[in-house]
Amino acid sequence: MTRRPNLSNALLTALSLAAFTTGCKVDRTSCEYRGLPEKQWFEDRDRDGFSNPQVFLFDCDQPVNANGEPTHIETNPTDCDDLRPSVYPGATELCDGLDNNCNLAIDDGLVFQDFWFDEDGDGFGNPQLQTQACSAPPETATVPGDCNDGDAAINPIAVEICDGLDNDCDALVDDDDALPLPDGGLDLSTTSEWHPDADMDGWGDRDSFVKACDAPPGTLADDSDCNDADAEISPDAQEICDGIDNDCDQLYDDTDDSLDLSTQTEWFLDEDADGYGVPGTGFLTCTAPWYYAQNDEDCDDDDPLVLSGTATTWLPDADGDGFGTGTPSAPSCTPPDPTGWASAVAGEDCDDLTLEINPGAVEICDGIDNDCDELVDDDDIWSEDGGVSVESMSPWWVDADGDGYGDLTQGFLACAQPSGLVDNPNDCDDATAEVNPGQLEICNGGIDDDCNGPADDNDPGLDLDAAEIYVRDFDNDGWGDLDDIIRACIQPDGYVLNFGDCDDTNPFLTLPTTWWIDTDGDGQGAGIPVAPASCFPPDVGYVPYYVGGEADCAPDDPLAYSGPEICYDGIDQGCDGLDFDTQGTCDLDLPHTCDAAQLFVPLLPEGQEIEGDLSDSNNVLDPGFTGCTAPGQASGPEEILPVLVPDGRTLRVEYRIIGGDSALYVVSSCFSAASCLVGDNDRGQNGSFETVEWLNDQGSDQVVYIVLDSNDPSDARPYYVSIELLPVP
């Protein structure tokens, strides 16, 4: 292949013909031989699709390398850097210091931010050396504030230490930066302890210190002063006898071998403890030993009343109690006579004829000044010489209500009875004069009047004359018999206040009454009452009043009499020929004649069928049903049948109503509220069959009521009802 970038095609053809005519070998691969035009090819060394306009060649074929990969292209001779694939016209400008898009601008269009040179690499830059770049230059930081960029340990987040440097760059050094973070932040572990020298004796207080880098004014590094309030006490002071550790070695007075012995005192044996010692028994020490005195002037160390040879006078002691009175003798170590004299130092006797009365005696409650202090009994309680003997005083208690009985919690000792106090502490209520041990227990709502613990009926000492009289009422008619009475505060069970019951075994015979003849023996009389009123019948066959307040409607029939109907009990109450009520409300939540307790509830055999019509206008009731009008239901008549459903059994009611708008309900104890329904509220229309089933899962046998309801009272409609209890599954 021949590459001649500057020769024309004509010249190339001529040269080829010349070679052919001269016998030269022809290159059959050349563009000339193949008759192909040459093209200008630009080098694309970085293969980014853009070529170098400065490097090109001419050839009819696209130049390739040894691997057959193109090295030149014809197009886009606009690459400004053919050695970097990321640099070409239209490329995305990168933050790399190059003109990536060949628009003659470096890093244009990028966001530049501030950087500060960080020589020590601690993450904080020198605020004086700032630059801007689209990415962090080497050895720079995004945060300024380093006050020493040659030391990585110094920066705004460093901890201040005692080294004379501003470690945290807050312009505060050492102790000036001792405030808590964030205002300061001195590391106290680098500080020293400095002890106050308040007495300025050159020694620091061992019990107090402050932590700082440098010594605050008035402080020392020393901590050996044991009393920084006294400049005479310090480690270099002299120990003396004063009860103080003068030289701070934790020893004082005689226990310290550095004691100044010239400060000790000589003490003399004083076995009788009269304050005078025995000559020749002295020795030096700081503090007085037991039974030693500071002098050696005792005349007799076996007698505490013999003090000194020059200061003791003697008084005549007629009663021999050791205390005298009268004219004193001349001072001497011994009395004028072995008996009948007492030392004047002991004090003067106020009654020298009574052995028990003298200045050394104890005041007792007897109306006498026993201790010669001119105070008698209670007046001597608070005296300095010891007061009155507690054993001789009596206890007294506050009597706030003045009933003669005191409060046990407020007692005092005294010789004579103080005003407002008594010698009895047994009052249980010292605010009420009517309550104390001297009172009688009465009925007054549980108050313990006599303070013995129990109250009212529980107190065996109850004043029965003040209690109510109750009589026994055996028949519970509110009247009792005087043959059995009891007195009590609260009415006992079975007892009443009313008395005079004619017959306490008959609740219908209370007070004297009139009597009626009871011919059929059903307990209800008829005819003309017998007068006057009496507790006893005039003869056999008389009763005290009409049962139910009416005369017997069937005087000769024991199974019929006047009164409310008790349904299905076999007796015709009301004498209407029926054993059930035709006029009741059937609302079992209200008082009425056929209430739930009186209803006769049959246990129906399985598969029982009942037929009839819904209308009661013919006054003919179907077997087992009770006719009445149920409140809140339709205006037409209803018929009701109570049924007992054993626990766990299912009641099934199948019915058919011919024509009209009628319904069948299965309800619990009320007939008007929808919440009482226990079965489906189905209505039979135009001869359709309907079924209601109810499972008794209440845990006990239940009585429910089957209600047949017609909305048209004027039209009797026949129905068919089948009631059965389904077998246990």
XYZ file of C-alpha atoms in Angstrom:
729
model
C 0.000 0.000 0.000
C 1.433 3.392 -0.991
C 0.666 6.483 1.210
C 1.370 9.751 -0.519
C -0.582 12.425 1.150
C 0.571 15.221 -1.254
C 0.380 13.520 -4.791
C -2.568 13.752 -7.076
C -4.314 10.780 -8.605
C -3.126 11.658 -12.116
C 0.474 11.660 -11.121
C 0.049 8.307 -9.441
C -1.486 6.818 -12.570
C 1.378 8.059 -14.749
C 3.954 6.599 -12.470
C 2.167 3.246 -12.537
C 2.211 3.162 -16.348
C 5.883 4.080 -16.409
C 6.747 1.290 -14.106
C 4.755 -1.117 -16.190
C 6.473 -0.051 -19.385
C 9.906 -0.218 -17.800
C 9.353 -3.721 -16.512
C 8.948 -2.852 -12.690
C 6.841 -5.041 -10.420
C 3.311 -3.730 -9.905
C 1.761 -3.439 -6.288
C -1.629 -4.886 -6.794
C -2.811 -3.749 -3.323
C -2.158 -0.101 -3.917
C -4.923 2.397 -4.226
C -3.644 3.214 -7.711
C -3.808 -0.337 -8.864
C -7.239 -0.839 -7.341
C -8.394 2.459 -8.684
C -9.647 3.697 -5.268
C -9.470 7.312 -4.254
C -7.437 8.258 -1.236
C -9.127 9.724 1.867
C -7.798 11.888 4.667
C -7.733 9.933 7.947
C -7.251 11.680 11.364
C -5.651 9.828 14.270
C -7.996 8.892 17.216
C -5.498 7.466 19.661
C -7.809 7.531 22.728
C -10.685 6.044 20.659
C -13.232 8.482 22.039
C -14.756 9.114 18.566
C -12.965 12.465 18.195
C -9.648 12.775 16.259
C -6.539 14.908 16.433
C -6.642 17.557 13.695
C -2.813 17.780 13.731
C -2.106 14.122 12.988
C -3.533 12.673 9.763
C -2.677 10.651 6.603
C -4.151 9.828 3.180
C -5.213 6.350 2.134
C -8.032 4.644 0.355
C -8.422 2.244 3.314
C -9.014 3.141 7.027
C -5.743 2.571 8.865
C -5.766 -0.219 11.498
C -3.280 -1.643 14.006
C -1.830 -5.148 14.154
C -5.050 -6.347 15.810
C -7.150 -5.004 12.982
C -8.507 -2.182 15.168
C -9.008 1.227 13.506
C -6.454 3.851 14.493
C -7.791 6.747 12.386
C -11.185 8.113 11.533
C -12.474 10.486 8.918
C -14.681 12.602 11.150
C -14.547 14.897 14.196
C -11.011 16.225 13.944
C -11.773 18.400 17.005
C -10.225 16.477 19.937
C -8.137 18.831 22.070
C -6.416 15.982 23.945
C -6.264 12.725 21.996
C -4.548 10.900 24.885
C -7.546 11.080 27.320
C -10.843 9.379 26.423
C -12.679 11.708 28.812
C -11.619 14.773 26.855
C -13.502 15.586 23.667
C -16.028 18.193 22.461
C -19.324 17.821 24.312
C -17.873 15.714 27.119
C -19.066 16.304 30.695
C -16.795 18.742 32.448
C -15.111 17.021 35.401
C -13.349 18.491 38.392
C -9.878 17.335 37.303
C -8.031 20.455 36.144
C -8.577 19.590 32.447
C -10.609 21.079 29.605
C -12.826 17.996 29.307
C -15.257 19.453 26.723
C -12.604 21.226 24.610
C -14.162 24.646 25.018
C -10.827 26.206 25.984
C -11.952 26.511 29.652
C -10.818 24.315 32.518
C -13.378 23.005 35.083
C -15.946 25.514 33.843
C -19.559 25.266 34.999
C -18.661 23.417 38.219
C -19.386 24.510 41.805
C -16.313 25.857 43.567
C -16.009 25.981 47.348
C -13.565 27.366 49.869
C -10.659 25.251 51.091
C -7.977 26.123 53.631
C -4.501 24.650 53.608
C -4.098 22.072 56.400
C -0.398 21.468 56.792
C -0.633 19.320 59.937
C -3.550 17.198 58.617
C -5.754 17.640 61.729
C -8.902 18.492 59.698
C -8.726 22.267 60.384
C -7.097 24.702 57.966
C -5.028 27.843 58.353
C -7.551 30.722 58.152
C -4.885 32.874 56.454
C -4.294 30.435 53.552
C -7.498 30.021 51.550
C -8.236 28.765 48.039
C -11.256 27.786 45.968
C -11.651 24.560 44.010
C -14.312 22.205 42.769
C -12.742 19.404 44.842
C -10.409 19.330 47.803
C -6.813 20.037 46.816
C -4.121 18.040 48.619
C -3.365 19.089 52.216
C -6.496 21.212 52.549
C -9.509 21.203 54.878
C -13.082 22.455 54.555
C -13.038 24.008 58.025
C -10.722 26.881 59.021
C -9.844 27.889 62.540
C -6.466 26.150 63.158
C -4.399 28.529 65.245
C -1.256 26.427 64.860
C -1.180 24.535 61.569
C 2.183 23.036 62.371
C 0.869 20.926 65.299
C -1.949 18.399 64.710
C -2.708 18.324 68.464
C -3.794 21.969 68.356
C -7.184 22.713 66.756
C -10.681 23.949 67.710
C -11.857 20.522 68.959
C -8.767 19.714 70.997
C -8.950 19.664 74.815
C -7.164 22.419 76.679
C -4.323 21.099 78.849
C -1.809 22.741 81.144
C 1.088 23.430 78.765
C 1.078 27.194 78.216
C -0.531 26.800 74.770
C -3.963 27.586 73.370
C -4.772 23.932 72.547
C -8.410 24.449 71.451
C -7.874 27.705 69.511
C -10.339 29.750 71.572
C -7.764 32.430 72.402
C -7.689 31.208 76.038
C -4.691 29.455 77.542
C -4.594 26.996 80.471
C -6.502 28.346 83.513
C -8.180 31.072 81.459
C -9.950 28.236 79.616
C -11.176 26.445 82.765
C -14.885 27.095 82.166
C -17.074 24.057 81.305
C -17.620 23.110 77.676
C -18.465 24.567 75.213
C -17.102 27.860 76.584
C -13.960 26.235 77.896
C -12.794 22.698 78.362
C -9.615 22.455 80.434
C -8.626 18.839 81.107
C -8.513 18.838 84.920
C -6.357 15.715 84.905
C -3.474 17.895 83.685
C -3.901 20.416 86.502
C -2.266 20.452 89.944
C -3.790 20.697 93.420
C -3.212 24.032 95.151
C -3.991 24.410 98.863
C -5.088 27.674 100.540
C -2.769 29.313 103.065
C -5.374 31.408 104.873
C -3.208 32.034 107.943
C -0.194 32.845 105.708
C 2.150 30.679 107.738
C 3.733 29.198 104.600
C 1.874 25.891 104.860
C -1.168 24.809 102.792
C -4.510 23.544 104.141
C -4.583 19.723 104.062
C -8.413 19.603 103.875
C -9.005 22.039 101.008
C -7.656 22.520 97.519
C -8.406 23.878 94.071
C -7.255 22.380 90.763
C -5.466 24.700 88.357
C -2.511 24.860 86.017
C -0.798 27.618 87.961
C -1.073 28.459 91.657
C -3.983 30.847 92.319
C -3.214 33.760 94.656
C -3.034 32.687 98.299
C -2.427 28.992 97.555
C 0.510 26.630 97.880
C 1.452 23.200 96.572
C 2.000 22.126 100.212
C -0.876 20.408 102.047
C 0.526 19.780 105.512
C -1.199 22.534 107.571
C -3.725 20.868 109.926
C -5.303 24.210 110.989
C -5.145 26.887 108.316
C -6.994 29.374 110.532
C -4.183 29.608 113.101
C -0.675 30.696 112.059
C 0.671 29.251 115.334
C -0.234 25.743 114.157
C 1.885 24.230 111.367
C 4.403 21.420 110.816
C 7.269 23.607 112.124
C 5.432 24.814 115.270
C 6.395 23.669 118.810
C 4.054 21.201 120.536
C 2.807 22.568 123.885
C 0.237 21.548 126.499
C -3.007 23.001 125.150
C -5.038 19.998 123.899
C -4.140 20.846 120.290
C -1.915 19.164 117.695
C 0.371 22.181 117.291
C 2.920 20.617 114.900
C 0.396 18.727 112.678
C 1.881 15.273 113.313
C -1.486 13.882 114.531
C -0.145 13.735 118.114
C -0.826 16.277 120.829
C 0.271 17.149 124.375
C 1.700 14.190 126.331
C 1.415 11.777 123.387
C 3.869 13.833 121.302
C 7.566 13.199 122.060
C 8.356 16.675 120.707
C 6.322 18.301 123.538
C 7.815 21.376 125.240
C 8.042 19.896 128.782
C 8.103 23.351 130.307
C 4.396 23.689 129.514
C 3.412 20.660 131.649
C 1.674 21.005 135.058
C 2.476 19.223 138.336
C -0.441 17.266 139.774
C -0.895 15.757 143.284
C -2.846 12.705 144.427
C -6.404 13.591 145.604
C -8.074 10.312 146.557
C -11.023 11.936 148.374
C -11.695 14.163 145.312
C -12.014 17.309 147.400
C -9.803 19.351 145.079
C -6.772 19.245 147.337
C -3.774 16.970 146.809
C -1.300 15.143 149.039
C 2.150 16.679 149.378
C 5.007 14.660 147.837
C 2.825 12.853 145.286
C 3.208 15.227 142.358
C 4.247 14.465 138.768
C 4.290 16.442 135.521
C 1.701 16.024 132.757
C -0.428 18.197 130.467
C -3.873 17.067 131.644
C -5.104 16.221 135.156
C -5.265 12.477 135.865
C -8.249 11.035 137.708
C -8.159 11.764 141.455
C -5.336 14.311 141.190
C -5.390 17.980 142.163
C -3.203 20.903 141.109
C -2.125 21.620 144.714
C -0.691 19.692 147.671
C -2.714 21.308 150.486
C -5.020 18.456 151.661
C -5.118 18.038 155.432
C -6.740 14.605 155.246
C -6.996 12.837 151.887
C -9.365 10.259 153.375
C -12.040 12.855 154.282
C -13.490 14.940 151.433
C -14.755 17.476 153.980
C -11.284 18.221 155.236
C -9.880 20.463 152.546
C -6.794 22.406 153.580
C -4.927 23.282 156.734
C -5.553 26.990 156.465
C -9.034 27.370 154.808
C -11.457 25.025 156.589
C -13.843 26.212 159.297
C -16.271 24.002 161.234
C -19.962 24.375 162.236
C -21.839 22.663 165.100
C -23.773 19.620 163.746
C -26.433 18.638 166.282
C -28.238 15.974 164.190
C -25.015 14.407 162.858
C -26.025 14.620 159.187
C -22.672 16.170 158.104
C -24.103 19.682 157.833
C -23.903 22.262 160.634
C -25.244 25.651 161.624
C -24.376 28.374 164.100
C -21.046 30.021 164.891
C -18.097 28.631 162.870
C -14.868 27.535 164.534
C -11.391 28.794 163.726
C -9.890 27.295 160.493
C -8.130 23.983 161.055
C -7.450 20.653 159.396
C -9.483 18.860 162.056
C -12.795 19.743 163.792
C -12.720 21.123 167.361
C -14.198 17.836 168.558
C -14.378 14.416 166.847
C -18.208 14.537 166.960
C -20.808 17.270 166.701
C -19.000 19.315 164.038
C -19.243 19.556 160.242
C -17.161 21.359 157.666
C -18.553 24.769 156.772
C -17.591 24.106 153.163
C -20.408 21.512 152.924
C -23.091 24.152 153.495
C -25.343 25.304 156.340
C -28.112 23.072 157.702
C -31.606 24.668 157.737
C -32.922 22.192 160.343
C -30.101 20.838 162.475
C -32.503 18.808 164.592
C -33.715 16.550 161.735
C -31.258 14.115 160.208
C -33.172 13.902 156.872
C -33.118 17.675 156.282
C -29.869 19.225 155.030
C -28.335 20.734 151.819
C -27.370 17.265 150.633
C -30.868 15.787 150.930
C -33.311 15.283 148.035
C -36.556 17.280 147.962
C -39.631 15.055 148.372
C -43.366 15.757 148.332
C -44.046 16.334 152.057
C -44.587 20.102 152.429
C -41.053 20.576 153.892
C -37.908 22.207 152.465
C -35.864 18.992 152.581
C -32.728 20.287 150.736
C -32.492 23.687 152.436
C -32.841 25.736 149.230
C -35.907 27.663 150.491
C -38.123 25.920 147.896
C -40.805 23.410 148.914
C -42.262 20.515 146.874
C -43.490 21.601 143.408
C -41.666 24.942 143.670
C -38.400 22.979 143.711
C -39.058 20.903 140.567
C -36.826 22.958 138.253
C -34.145 24.044 140.758
C -30.452 23.657 139.980
C -29.786 21.348 142.941
C -31.678 18.414 141.435
C -35.364 19.177 141.982
C -37.981 16.919 143.533
C -37.680 13.144 143.797
C -39.731 11.605 140.979
C -40.600 8.635 143.188
C -42.326 10.914 145.667
C -44.484 12.716 143.073
C -47.957 11.624 141.925
C -49.229 11.269 138.343
C -51.992 13.615 137.140
C -53.905 13.613 133.829
C -55.583 16.391 131.836
C -59.407 16.438 132.236
C -60.463 18.624 129.289
C -64.210 17.929 129.587
C -64.313 18.285 133.390
C -66.035 14.970 134.031
C -63.511 13.808 136.660
C -61.713 11.407 134.303
C -58.448 12.248 132.559
C -56.819 11.582 129.186
C -54.259 8.760 129.432
C -52.141 10.350 126.675
C -51.671 13.650 128.583
C -50.093 12.920 131.989
C -47.836 14.953 134.313
C -45.991 14.400 137.617
C -46.470 16.794 140.529
C -46.706 16.824 144.304
C -50.083 18.574 144.502
C -52.991 18.232 142.076
C -52.628 20.898 139.350
C -55.685 22.803 138.148
C -57.521 20.991 135.348
C -55.834 17.651 136.076
C -57.216 14.559 137.829
C -55.754 11.360 139.229
C -57.880 9.083 136.959
C -56.621 8.414 133.374
C -59.489 6.236 132.165
C -61.520 8.674 130.016
C -61.923 7.294 126.443
C -63.272 10.617 125.102
C -61.952 13.619 126.995
C -63.868 16.009 124.742
C -67.314 14.723 125.860
C -68.303 14.951 129.514
C -71.102 12.388 129.012
C -68.562 9.694 128.081
C -66.454 8.259 130.933
C -66.191 5.100 133.096
C -68.835 6.442 135.484
C -71.580 6.617 132.864
C -74.236 4.006 132.042
C -74.184 2.528 128.524
C -77.221 3.759 126.545
C -78.491 3.403 123.004
C -76.914 6.263 121.097
C -75.535 5.057 117.772
C -72.481 3.029 118.750
C -70.844 5.345 121.306
C -68.954 3.589 124.119
C -70.507 5.638 126.934
C -68.828 3.798 129.841
C -65.396 3.390 128.188
C -65.298 -0.382 128.635
C -64.794 -1.195 124.905
C -68.140 -2.485 123.509
C -71.054 -0.144 122.762
C -74.876 -0.303 122.717
C -76.181 -3.894 122.336
C -72.655 -5.319 122.476
C -72.096 -3.937 125.994
C -73.313 -6.299 128.766
C -73.642 -3.211 130.966
C -76.270 -1.607 128.676
C -78.947 0.323 130.604
C -81.984 -1.732 129.531
C -84.381 0.909 130.873
C -83.162 3.196 128.095
C -83.516 0.557 125.335
C -86.503 -0.108 123.065
C -88.936 -2.932 123.849
C -89.342 -5.414 120.980
C -91.812 -8.357 120.885
C -91.449 -11.620 118.960
C -93.404 -11.811 115.672
C -93.602 -15.505 114.734
C -96.069 -15.119 111.833
C -94.314 -12.045 110.322
C -97.482 -9.964 110.215
C -95.843 -6.941 111.883
C -97.433 -7.619 115.283
C -95.930 -9.527 118.183
C -96.861 -11.312 121.387
C -96.060 -9.804 124.821
C -95.160 -13.265 126.068
C -91.753 -12.922 124.349
C -90.117 -9.481 124.717
C -86.547 -8.218 124.427
C -84.908 -4.857 125.119
C -82.323 -3.689 122.555
C -80.913 -0.659 120.766
C -81.301 -2.126 117.275
C -84.368 -4.136 116.266
C -83.458 -7.856 116.258
C -84.532 -10.133 113.427
C -88.005 -11.598 114.060
C -88.971 -8.870 116.534
C -91.255 -5.829 116.094
C -92.363 -2.803 118.098
C -96.105 -3.494 117.700
C -97.619 -5.834 120.268
C -101.078 -7.235 120.913
C -101.246 -9.903 118.119
C -104.412 -12.004 118.536
C -102.708 -15.106 117.146
C -98.975 -14.924 116.467
C -99.133 -18.162 114.468
C -101.708 -16.800 111.996
C -100.595 -13.903 109.782
C -104.239 -13.215 108.825
C -105.310 -12.720 112.435
C -103.537 -9.767 113.958
C -105.864 -7.366 115.833
C -109.443 -8.110 116.892
C -111.545 -8.537 113.736
C -115.006 -9.533 112.526
C -115.666 -13.125 111.398
C -117.410 -14.717 108.335
C -118.839 -18.178 107.844
C -116.714 -20.433 105.504
C -119.213 -23.101 104.398
C -117.008 -24.907 101.790
C -113.793 -24.723 103.846
C -111.741 -22.997 101.128
C -110.524 -20.295 103.546
C -112.777 -17.563 102.147
C -115.980 -16.578 103.894
C -119.275 -15.195 102.789
C -122.460 -13.839 104.247
C -122.872 -11.272 107.048
C -119.849 -10.681 109.330
C -120.271 -11.409 113.021
C -119.739 -8.399 115.287
C -118.193 -7.117 117.491
C -114.524 -7.538 116.543
C -112.780 -10.241 118.465
C -109.571 -12.234 118.515
C -111.507 -15.502 118.560
C -114.131 -16.922 116.108
C -117.677 -17.219 117.399
C -117.789 -20.890 116.360
C -116.151 -23.562 114.192
C -116.213 -22.785 110.437
C -115.573 -19.026 110.673
C -112.684 -17.126 109.061
C -111.415 -13.641 109.981
C -111.931 -11.907 106.576
C -112.529 -12.479 102.903
C -109.466 -13.816 101.048
C -108.460 -11.121 98.558
C -110.826 -8.661 100.208
C -113.908 -10.168 98.547
C -116.641 -12.534 99.583
C -116.432 -16.115 98.330
C -117.939 -16.088 94.837
C -118.751 -19.817 95.161
C -119.543 -20.379 98.873
C -120.314 -24.075 98.322
C -117.401 -24.935 95.954
C -113.984 -25.422 97.616
C -112.276 -25.233 94.172
C -113.605 -21.792 93.322
C -113.418 -18.517 95.197
C -112.788 -14.814 94.616
C -109.303 -13.463 93.979
C -106.509 -13.141 91.380
C -106.261 -16.045 88.999
C -103.370 -18.445 89.516
C -102.936 -19.980 86.092
C -103.329 -23.720 85.749
C -103.345 -24.512 89.496
C -106.609 -26.499 89.342
C -108.637 -23.769 91.111
C -110.961 -21.281 89.468
C -110.098 -17.984 91.089
C -112.748 -15.500 90.071
C -115.490 -18.111 89.471
C -115.367 -17.615 85.648
C -115.093 -21.312 84.845
C -111.492 -20.923 83.591
C -108.162 -21.796 85.186
C -106.338 -19.077 83.323
C -106.563 -15.330 82.876
C -108.364 -13.890 79.850
C -107.966 -10.242 80.812
C -104.340 -9.928 81.925
C -101.723 -7.747 80.243
C -99.341 -10.662 79.606
C -96.413 -8.300 80.274
C -94.400 -10.460 82.636
C -92.176 -7.537 83.668
C -95.173 -5.932 85.476
C -97.467 -7.251 88.226
C -100.386 -9.126 86.691
C -102.504 -12.148 87.297
C -100.548 -14.739 85.313
C -96.965 -13.938 86.264
C -93.998 -16.148 85.507
C -94.052 -17.864 88.876
C -97.712 -18.918 88.444
C -97.731 -20.070 84.815
C -98.289 -23.764 84.344
C -95.543 -24.792 81.894
C -96.134 -28.128 80.183
C -93.247 -30.238 78.971
C -94.576 -30.931 75.495
C -94.124 -34.369 73.954
C -92.145 -34.302 70.741
C -94.261 -33.767 67.650
C -97.379 -32.410 69.464
C -99.723 -30.573 67.097
C -102.200 -27.822 67.967
C -104.802 -26.430 65.584
C -107.162 -23.501 65.917
C -107.735 -19.894 64.874
C -105.926 -16.754 65.963
C -108.984 -14.676 66.815
C -110.298 -14.577 70.375
C -113.519 -12.922 69.293
C -115.317 -16.231 69.658
C -114.142 -16.457 73.296
C -112.907 -19.972 72.582
C -109.245 -20.477 73.610
C -107.161 -23.155 72.018
C -105.725 -25.834 74.323
C -102.735 -24.621 76.289
C -102.859 -21.041 74.994
C -103.698 -17.943 77.002
C -105.415 -15.156 75.145
C -104.560 -11.548 75.866
C -103.346 -8.384 74.209
C -99.589 -7.917 74.274
C -98.506 -4.261 74.762
C -96.418 -2.836 71.936
C -97.449 -5.521 69.448
C -99.976 -5.212 66.659
C -103.468 -4.111 67.511
C -104.924 -7.567 66.962
C -105.287 -10.259 69.613
C -102.473 -12.614 70.611
C -102.417 -16.081 72.036
C -99.520 -17.137 74.264
C -98.197 -20.572 75.185
C -95.411 -20.999 77.790
C -93.006 -23.857 77.069
C -90.221 -25.285 79.239
C -87.047 -25.951 77.200
C -84.493 -28.104 79.075
C -80.839 -27.015 79.051
C -79.081 -28.056 75.844
C -82.289 -28.900 73.939
C -83.586 -27.270 70.762
C -87.172 -26.042 70.453
C -88.675 -26.242 66.944
C -91.959 -24.492 66.096
C -93.479 -25.076 62.632
C -96.620 -23.147 61.733
C -98.840 -22.126 58.880
C -101.243 -19.207 58.854
C -103.992 -19.111 56.223
C -104.233 -15.595 54.762
C -103.828 -12.203 56.330
C -100.827 -10.632 58.002
C -100.075 -12.670 61.079
C -96.916 -13.766 62.794
C -95.426 -16.158 65.321
C -92.767 -15.114 67.862
C -90.685 -17.042 70.386
C -89.746 -14.671 73.195
C -88.206 -14.809 76.669
C -89.905 -12.915 79.525
C -91.411 -9.922 77.733
C -93.579 -9.639 74.661
C -93.093 -6.077 73.482
C -89.351 -5.434 73.060
C -87.471 -6.760 70.051
C -84.528 -7.551 72.328
C -86.646 -10.244 73.999
C -86.828 -12.383 70.860
C -85.029 -15.698 71.161
C -86.266 -17.144 67.855
C -86.701 -15.760 64.339
C -89.405 -13.139 63.886
C -91.093 -14.904 60.957
C -94.405 -14.004 59.405
C -96.520 -16.518 57.540
C -98.112 -15.126 54.398
C -100.841 -16.724 52.242
C -100.590 -20.233 53.610
C -96.794 -20.572 53.611
C -95.090 -22.804 56.186
C -92.596 -21.128 58.539
C -90.200 -22.644 61.062
C -88.566 -21.172 64.187
C -85.782 -23.037 66.026
C -84.044 -22.035 69.262
C -81.185 -23.816 71.079
C -81.162 -23.374 74.862
C -77.463 -22.783 75.572
C -78.050 -20.687 78.723
C -76.739 -23.345 81.125
C -80.087 -24.062 82.794
C -83.697 -24.886 81.908
C -85.500 -21.905 80.363
C -89.162 -20.926 79.955
C -89.979 -19.286 76.621
C -93.305 -18.127 75.213
C -94.798 -18.856 71.800
C -96.840 -15.812 70.751
C -99.370 -16.030 67.877
C -100.110 -12.532 66.618
C -102.853 -11.348 64.250
C -102.925 -7.774 62.978
C -106.628 -8.013 62.149
C -108.779 -8.396 65.295
C -111.996 -8.675 63.302
C -110.951 -11.587 61.139
C -110.430 -15.038 62.644
C -107.715 -16.829 60.741
C -107.073 -20.533 61.095
C -103.523 -21.700 61.772
C -101.557 -24.899 62.210
C -98.782 -25.189 64.826
C -96.419 -28.112 65.450
C -94.183 -27.827 68.556
C -91.437 -30.323 69.372
C -88.188 -30.681 71.310
C -85.527 -32.060 69.010
C -83.584 -35.105 70.198
C -80.172 -34.557 71.747
C -77.606 -34.878 68.909
